[in-house]
Short mmCIF file of C-alpha atoms in Angstrom, two decimals:
data_model
loop_
_atom_site.label_atom_id
_atom_site.label_comp_id
_atom_site.label_asym_id
_atom_site.label_seq_id
_atom_site.Cartn_x
_atom_site.Cartn_y
_atom_site.Cartn_z
CA MET A 19 0.05 -0.03 0.07
CA THR A 20 1.42 3.62 -0.95
CA THR A 21 0.19 6.91 -0.19
CA PRO A 22 -0.10 9.32 -3.43
CA GLU A 23 2.22 12.34 -3.35
CA ASP A 24 0.73 15.54 -1.70
CA GLU A 25 -0.09 18.53 -3.71
CA ASP A 26 0.29 21.61 -2.21
CA GLY A 27 -1.03 24.93 -3.69
CA PRO A 28 -4.24 26.83 -3.27
CA GLY A 29 -7.48 24.85 -3.56
CA PRO A 30 -10.88 25.87 -5.03
CA THR A 31 -11.99 27.44 -1.77
CA GLU A 32 -8.71 29.12 -1.37
CA TRP A 33 -9.06 31.24 -4.47
CA ARG A 34 -11.30 33.85 -3.55
CA THR A 35 -9.08 36.82 -2.15
CA GLY A 36 -11.40 39.73 -3.22
CA PRO A 37 -13.76 41.68 -1.44
CA ASP A 38 -15.61 38.90 -0.21
CA PRO A 39 -12.96 36.23 0.59
CA VAL A 40 -13.66 33.02 2.68
CA GLY A 41 -12.49 31.99 5.63
CA VAL A 42 -11.07 34.51 8.58
CA GLY A 43 -8.65 37.16 8.50
CA PRO A 44 -5.34 37.48 10.70
CA TRP A 45 -6.02 36.98 14.57
CA PRO A 46 -7.50 40.11 16.15
CA GLY A 47 -5.02 42.29 18.17
CA GLY A 48 -1.75 41.36 16.54
CA PRO A 49 1.01 38.83 17.49
CA GLY A 50 0.71 40.14 21.16
CA ALA A 51 -2.83 38.54 21.34
CA TRP A 52 -2.00 35.33 19.56
CA PRO A 53 -3.02 32.03 21.73
CA ASP A 54 -0.20 30.38 23.40
CA ASP A 55 -0.98 26.80 21.97
CA PRO A 56 1.47 24.94 19.46
CA ARG A 57 -1.66 23.75 17.60
CA TYR A 58 -1.78 27.16 15.92
CA ASP A 59 0.29 28.09 12.97
CA PRO A 60 2.06 31.62 13.13
CA GLU A 61 1.73 32.18 9.58
CA LEU A 62 -2.01 31.65 9.49
CA LEU A 63 -2.63 33.87 12.57
CA ALA A 64 -0.49 36.53 10.70
CA ALA A 65 -2.09 36.37 7.35
CA GLY A 66 -5.55 34.79 8.13
CA ASP A 67 -7.08 31.53 7.34
CA ARG A 68 -8.68 30.87 4.07
CA ARG A 69 -8.73 27.12 4.10
CA ASN A 70 -11.76 24.75 3.76
CA VAL A 71 -11.91 23.84 7.38
CA VAL A 72 -14.60 23.98 10.01
CA ASP A 73 -14.18 26.62 12.54
CA ARG A 74 -12.81 24.42 15.23
CA TYR A 75 -9.59 24.16 13.04
CA ARG A 76 -9.42 27.84 12.04
CA TYR A 77 -5.70 28.90 12.40
CA TRP A 78 -4.56 25.31 13.32
CA ARG A 79 -1.45 23.85 11.50
CA ARG A 80 -2.30 21.17 9.10
CA GLU A 81 -0.46 18.49 10.83
CA ALA A 82 -2.38 19.30 14.11
CA VAL A 83 -5.61 19.18 12.34
CA VAL A 84 -4.69 15.75 11.10
CA ALA A 85 -3.61 14.46 14.43
CA ASP A 86 -7.23 15.67 16.14
CA LEU A 87 -8.89 13.85 13.37
CA ASP A 88 -6.72 10.75 13.71
CA ALA A 89 -7.77 10.76 17.29
CA ARG A 90 -11.70 10.12 16.67
CA ARG A 91 -11.91 8.60 13.05
CA HIS A 92 -14.39 6.11 12.35
CA PRO A 93 -13.35 2.54 11.78
CA PHE A 94 -14.72 2.17 8.20
CA HIS A 95 -12.86 2.52 5.10
CA VAL A 96 -13.73 3.59 1.56
CA ALA A 97 -12.31 2.02 -1.77
CA ILE A 98 -12.94 2.83 -5.19
CA GLU A 99 -11.79 1.43 -8.32
CA ASN A 100 -10.07 3.80 -10.68
CA LEU A 101 -9.67 2.15 -13.98
CA HIS A 102 -10.15 5.22 -16.41
CA HIS A 103 -9.01 8.11 -14.02
CA ASP A 104 -12.37 8.36 -12.45
CA ALA A 105 -13.61 12.00 -11.50
CA ASN A 106 -15.57 10.84 -8.65
CA ILE A 107 -12.58 10.19 -6.47
CA GLY A 108 -12.30 13.75 -5.29
CA THR A 109 -16.14 14.01 -4.28
CA ILE A 110 -15.60 10.63 -2.56
CA VAL A 111 -12.64 11.86 -0.62
CA ARG A 112 -14.36 15.05 0.58
CA THR A 113 -17.21 13.08 1.76
CA ALA A 114 -15.17 10.76 3.76
CA ASN A 115 -13.58 13.41 5.29
CA ALA A 116 -16.90 14.93 6.21
CA PHE A 117 -17.79 11.48 7.98
CA ALA A 118 -14.24 10.99 9.36
CA ALA A 119 -13.44 7.76 7.60
CA ALA A 120 -10.46 6.03 8.56
CA ALA A 121 -9.22 6.24 5.22
CA VAL A 122 -9.96 6.32 1.33
CA HIS A 123 -8.29 3.63 -0.93
CA VAL A 124 -7.50 4.05 -4.75
CA VAL A 125 -7.34 0.89 -6.70
CA GLY A 126 -5.76 0.73 -9.85
CA ARG A 127 -4.54 3.67 -11.65
CA ARG A 128 -2.65 5.81 -8.95
CA ARG A 129 -3.19 9.41 -10.23
CA TRP A 130 -6.87 10.89 -9.60
CA ASN A 131 -8.43 14.38 -10.06
CA ARG A 132 -8.05 16.11 -6.83
CA ARG A 133 -10.21 19.08 -7.77
CA GLY A 134 -13.59 17.47 -6.31
CA ALA A 135 -11.77 16.88 -3.08
CA MET A 136 -11.76 20.50 -2.34
CA VAL A 137 -8.39 20.15 -0.53
CA THR A 138 -9.70 17.68 2.09
CA ASP A 139 -7.18 15.21 0.84
CA ARG A 140 -4.67 17.45 2.98
CA TYR A 141 -6.68 15.89 6.13
CA GLN A 142 -8.09 12.63 4.97
CA HIS A 143 -5.70 9.59 4.65
CA VAL A 144 -5.69 8.55 0.86
CA HIS A 145 -3.83 5.34 0.18
CA HIS A 146 -3.24 3.26 -3.42
CA HIS A 147 -3.36 -0.42 -4.17
CA PRO A 148 -2.43 -1.44 -7.44
CA ASP A 149 -5.24 -3.80 -8.03
CA VAL A 150 -8.19 -5.43 -6.26
CA ALA A 151 -6.31 -8.46 -5.03
CA ALA A 152 -3.82 -5.97 -3.26
CA LEU A 153 -6.55 -4.15 -1.43
CA LEU A 154 -8.26 -7.70 -0.60
CA ALA A 155 -5.10 -8.59 1.00
CA TRP A 156 -4.63 -5.60 2.86
CA ALA A 157 -8.25 -5.96 4.14
CA ARG A 158 -7.70 -9.48 5.43
CA THR A 159 -4.68 -8.56 7.29
CA GLU A 160 -6.64 -5.76 8.98
CA GLU A 161 -9.39 -7.82 9.88
CA LEU A 162 -11.75 -5.74 7.77
CA ALA A 163 -15.05 -6.91 6.08
CA VAL A 164 -15.19 -5.88 2.47
CA VAL A 165 -18.58 -4.47 1.58
CA ALA A 166 -19.09 -4.09 -2.32
CA VAL A 167 -21.58 -1.50 -3.28
CA ASP A 168 -23.18 -2.27 -6.60
CA ASN A 169 -26.63 -2.89 -8.29
CA GLY A 170 -25.83 -6.34 -9.93
CA PRO A 171 -27.63 -9.51 -9.72
CA GLY A 172 -27.76 -11.14 -6.25
CA ALA A 173 -27.15 -7.88 -4.45
CA ALA A 174 -28.94 -7.43 -0.92
CA HIS A 175 -30.53 -4.21 -0.12
CA LEU A 176 -28.27 -1.56 1.88
CA GLU A 177 -31.46 -0.16 3.14
CA THR A 178 -32.17 -3.37 5.45
CA ALA A 179 -28.53 -4.63 5.63
CA THR A 180 -26.63 -4.33 9.04
CA LEU A 181 -23.03 -2.93 7.83
CA PRO A 182 -20.07 -4.27 9.69
CA ARG A 183 -18.48 -1.59 12.25
CA ARG A 184 -15.11 -2.56 10.94
CA CYS A 185 -15.26 -2.72 7.19
CA VAL A 186 -14.22 -1.29 3.53
CA LEU A 187 -16.95 -0.05 1.48
CA LEU A 188 -15.95 -0.88 -1.90
CA PHE A 189 -17.11 1.09 -4.95
CA GLY A 190 -16.53 0.66 -9.01
CA GLN A 191 -15.61 2.69 -11.67
CA GLU A 192 -18.20 4.99 -12.81
CA GLY A 193 -20.43 3.51 -15.74
CA VAL A 194 -18.78 -0.06 -15.52
CA GLY A 195 -19.61 -0.78 -11.89
CA LEU A 196 -17.30 -3.09 -9.94
CA THR A 197 -15.02 -5.50 -11.75
CA PRO A 198 -15.73 -9.39 -11.27
CA GLU A 199 -12.55 -9.70 -9.20
CA ALA A 200 -14.01 -6.98 -6.44
CA VAL A 201 -17.37 -8.78 -6.27
CA ALA A 202 -16.04 -12.09 -6.04
CA GLY A 203 -13.63 -11.10 -3.36
CA ALA A 204 -16.23 -9.10 -1.34
CA ASP A 205 -17.77 -10.68 1.91
CA THR A 206 -21.01 -9.10 0.82
CA VAL A 207 -22.55 -7.28 -2.15
CA LEU A 208 -25.30 -4.39 -1.48
CA ALA A 209 -27.44 -2.48 -3.85
CA ILE A 210 -28.94 1.21 -3.15
CA ALA A 211 -32.44 0.87 -3.75
CA GLN A 212 -33.80 2.93 -6.89
CA PHE A 213 -37.14 3.84 -8.28
CA GLY A 214 -36.65 5.80 -11.35
CA SER A 215 -35.77 5.15 -14.87
CA THR A 216 -31.93 5.38 -14.56
CA ARG A 217 -29.89 2.24 -14.41
CA SER A 218 -27.40 3.43 -11.72
CA ILE A 219 -26.49 6.18 -9.39
CA ASN A 220 -23.29 8.32 -9.82
CA ALA A 221 -20.53 6.68 -8.03
CA GLY A 222 -19.82 9.67 -5.80
CA VAL A 223 -23.41 9.69 -4.54
CA ALA A 224 -23.69 6.18 -4.03
CA ALA A 225 -20.31 6.33 -1.76
CA GLY A 226 -22.22 9.19 0.22
CA ILE A 227 -25.35 7.26 0.73
CA ALA A 228 -23.28 4.07 1.83
CA MET A 229 -21.21 6.20 4.18
CA HIS A 230 -24.13 7.98 5.74
CA ALA A 231 -25.65 4.46 6.27
CA TRP A 232 -22.70 3.47 8.22
CA ILE A 233 -22.67 6.74 10.20
CA ARG A 234 -26.59 5.94 11.06
CA ALA A 235 -25.61 2.56 12.50
CA HIS A 236 -22.60 3.19 14.16
CA ALA A 237 -21.55 6.81 14.86
CA ALA A 238 -22.55 8.68 18.14
CA VAL A 239 -24.50 11.96 16.85
#
């Protein structure tokens, strides 16, 4: 398992620096009023914090944010097959960050479009596996149940299933769905109920639905 390279630079929510910028400005009162807390970043205190973070983490160093999240991440992971540079992966990373998933796993192609992540990949652990076999081997080592989410034949209903607390929610490439290897290697296959004319749900949307199902079953809210 490898970790994709980090990509610095401003993200989509950090480009607005005009008359209505996002985030907050410099810490009021100047350096003499700065908090005496190692979690705070002097550069952010001085210049302001325009990052896409909740108010709790304003002015915090990136490492401090990650450490705080690591102390309370949920024990579910999210994996998606990346066969053709799937543009949904950024959305999945952003949603996984919102639900404090343990990690996101990109299977297949290593590179993915980070724009949809809205820079949340700086705080969300994202790992890479060269193929489904490697992901399944890793999941077995970590004693994680693999839950494939796809609307193929024989899939049980996500709405009535009980998701394991420690699991990997596995999704397929947009359009083609999960590969046969992924379906065969999963401990269970679940489908999201649909009532309209479309054959499938967008992969990013499906991942969000499944993650929220885990939250409803296991998270303290």
